[in-house]
Short mmCIF file of C-alpha atoms in Angstrom, two decimals:
data_model
loop_
_atom_site.label_atom_id
_atom_site.label_comp_id
_atom_site.label_asym_id
_atom_site.label_seq_id
_atom_site.Cartn_x
_atom_site.Cartn_y
_atom_site.Cartn_z
CA MET A 1 -9.97 -17.21 -41.63
CA LYS A 2 -10.19 -16.14 -38.00
CA ALA A 3 -8.72 -17.93 -35.61
CA LYS A 4 -8.68 -17.67 -31.72
CA VAL A 5 -5.44 -18.30 -30.12
CA TRP A 6 -3.88 -18.10 -26.62
CA ILE A 7 -0.80 -16.17 -26.25
CA GLU A 8 1.38 -16.39 -22.77
CA THR A 9 2.27 -13.01 -22.34
CA GLU A 10 4.24 -10.70 -19.55
CA VAL A 11 3.07 -7.40 -19.62
CA GLU A 12 3.83 -4.85 -16.68
CA VAL A 13 1.26 -2.26 -15.80
CA GLU A 14 0.86 1.03 -13.50
CA VAL A 15 -1.96 0.67 -11.06
CA GLY A 16 -2.80 3.78 -9.05
CA VAL A 17 -3.39 3.43 -5.42
CA SER A 18 -7.16 4.37 -5.62
CA ASP A 19 -7.68 1.45 -7.91
CA MET A 20 -6.07 -1.01 -5.55
CA ILE A 21 -8.59 0.04 -2.99
CA ALA A 22 -11.43 0.10 -4.90
CA ALA A 23 -10.57 -3.51 -5.78
CA LEU A 24 -9.91 -4.72 -2.34
CA CYS A 25 -13.22 -3.09 -1.32
CA ASP A 26 -15.04 -5.13 -3.89
CA MET A 27 -13.20 -8.43 -2.86
CA PRO A 28 -15.84 -10.87 -0.98
CA GLU A 29 -15.30 -10.85 2.76
CA PRO A 30 -12.92 -13.71 3.63
CA GLU A 31 -10.21 -12.58 0.88
CA LYS A 32 -10.54 -8.25 1.67
CA LEU A 33 -9.14 -8.78 5.30
CA GLY A 34 -6.14 -10.84 4.23
CA LEU A 35 -5.23 -9.01 1.33
CA ALA A 36 -5.31 -5.25 3.36
CA LEU A 37 -3.53 -7.41 6.28
CA SER A 38 -0.66 -8.28 3.62
CA GLY A 39 -0.49 -4.67 2.28
CA LEU A 40 -0.21 -3.35 5.73
CA SER A 41 2.44 -5.77 6.37
CA THR A 42 4.54 -5.01 3.45
CA CYS A 43 3.98 -0.81 4.35
CA LEU A 44 5.32 -1.53 7.69
CA GLY A 45 7.95 -3.50 6.73
CA TYR A 46 9.08 -0.94 4.60
CA LEU A 47 8.68 1.46 6.92
CA LYS A 48 10.48 -0.51 9.59
CA LYS A 49 13.51 -1.67 7.20
CA LEU A 50 14.12 2.39 6.22
CA PRO A 51 17.91 3.17 7.11
CA ASP A 52 18.32 5.69 9.88
CA SER A 53 20.64 7.15 7.33
CA LEU A 54 18.18 8.20 4.81
CA VAL A 55 15.67 9.65 7.58
CA ALA A 56 18.44 11.53 8.38
CA GLU A 57 18.36 12.59 5.21
CA MET A 58 15.18 13.82 5.45
CA ASN A 59 14.26 17.37 5.89
CA ASP A 60 12.43 18.73 9.04
CA LYS A 61 9.38 19.55 7.17
CA GLN A 62 9.12 15.76 5.35
CA ARG A 63 9.64 14.13 8.88
CA GLU A 64 7.13 16.42 10.61
CA ILE A 65 4.61 15.33 7.76
CA ILE A 66 5.28 11.97 8.03
CA VAL A 67 4.79 12.05 12.02
CA ALA A 68 1.82 13.68 11.46
CA THR A 69 0.37 11.32 8.89
CA LEU A 70 1.61 8.08 11.36
CA GLU A 71 -0.16 9.92 14.36
CA GLU A 72 -3.63 10.53 12.47
CA GLN A 73 -2.94 6.65 11.65
CA GLU A 74 -2.49 5.59 14.56
CA ALA A 75 -5.84 7.24 15.90
CA ARG A 76 -7.57 5.31 13.46
CA TYR A 77 -6.55 1.76 14.56
CA LYS A 78 -7.10 2.86 18.31
CA ALA A 79 -10.65 3.98 17.51
CA PRO A 80 -12.92 1.16 18.36
CA ASN A 81 -14.91 -0.06 15.10
CA ALA A 82 -12.60 2.17 12.86
#
């Protein structure tokens, strides 16, 4: 005998950034922008809350890479129709 049952369970999965961005891009317009802004807010909150003591522990090369990446992103967001 076969039976269909609903089992409520919790699972943990790893989802890569590329998969998250692809799913975001496939969403309908009103939801897409809201989730993009929410994700950006989370990232910015993390950056702002990172203690100076941890930043000071980074070596010069690590800080240089982070600064270059932030400057690159700054240019994207300042550009019209980015």
